[in-house]
C-alpha cells in the first residue's frame, strides 16, 4: 500500500468506512490520497 496513489473506502456502512480510513491513516509513510463514502447525512458533520 505504500506505493498506492489513492485508497477508496466504498462500503455501505459508514462505521466500516470510518474504521478502514482510520486504519489506513496509521500506516507509516503513506502518501496516498484517501477517499470515503458517507451514506447517512447525519454522519457528515462528525
GROMACS .gro file of C-alpha atoms in nm:
model
   46
    1UNK     CA    1   0.000   0.000   0.000
    2UNK     CA    2   0.297   0.234   0.035
    3UNK     CA    3   0.302   0.281  -0.342
    4UNK     CA    4  -0.072   0.347  -0.376
    5UNK     CA    5  -0.178   0.684  -0.518
    6UNK     CA    6  -0.537   0.657  -0.396
    7UNK     CA    7  -0.724   0.447  -0.140
    8UNK     CA    8  -1.106   0.441  -0.151
    9UNK     CA    9  -1.350   0.300   0.106
   10UNK     CA   10  -1.685   0.236  -0.060
   11UNK     CA   11  -1.878   0.017   0.184
   12UNK     CA   12  -2.248   0.078   0.253
   13UNK     CA   13  -2.162   0.102   0.625
   14UNK     CA   14  -2.037   0.443   0.743
   15UNK     CA   15  -1.886   0.279   1.052
   16UNK     CA   16  -1.690   0.031   0.841
   17UNK     CA   17  -1.569   0.305   0.606
   18UNK     CA   18  -1.451   0.512   0.903
   19UNK     CA   19  -1.270   0.217   1.062
   20UNK     CA   20  -1.091   0.139   0.735
   21UNK     CA   21  -0.999   0.505   0.685
   22UNK     CA   22  -0.855   0.538   1.036
   23UNK     CA   23  -0.661   0.212   0.999
   24UNK     CA   24  -0.510   0.325   0.669
   25UNK     CA   25  -0.408   0.659   0.822
   26UNK     CA   26  -0.196   0.468   1.076
   27UNK     CA   27   0.022   0.317   0.801
   28UNK     CA   28   0.372   0.465   0.811
   29UNK     CA   29   0.498   0.658   0.507
   30UNK     CA   30   0.159   0.653   0.337
   31UNK     CA   31   0.142   0.921   0.067
   32UNK     CA   32  -0.190   0.811  -0.087
   33UNK     CA   33  -0.498   1.030  -0.105
   34UNK     CA   34  -0.790   0.887   0.093
   35UNK     CA   35  -1.149   0.882  -0.032
   36UNK     CA   36  -1.451   0.757   0.160
   37UNK     CA   37  -1.825   0.747   0.106
   38UNK     CA   38  -2.064   0.890   0.367
   39UNK     CA   39  -2.404   0.730   0.323
   40UNK     CA   40  -2.609   0.892   0.600
   41UNK     CA   41  -2.647   1.271   0.614
   42UNK     CA   42  -2.633   1.275   0.995
   43UNK     CA   43  -2.273   1.142   0.980
   44UNK     CA   44  -2.140   1.424   0.759
   45UNK     CA   45  -2.062   1.664   1.044
   46UNK     CA   46  -1.870   1.409   1.255
   0.00000   0.00000   0.00000
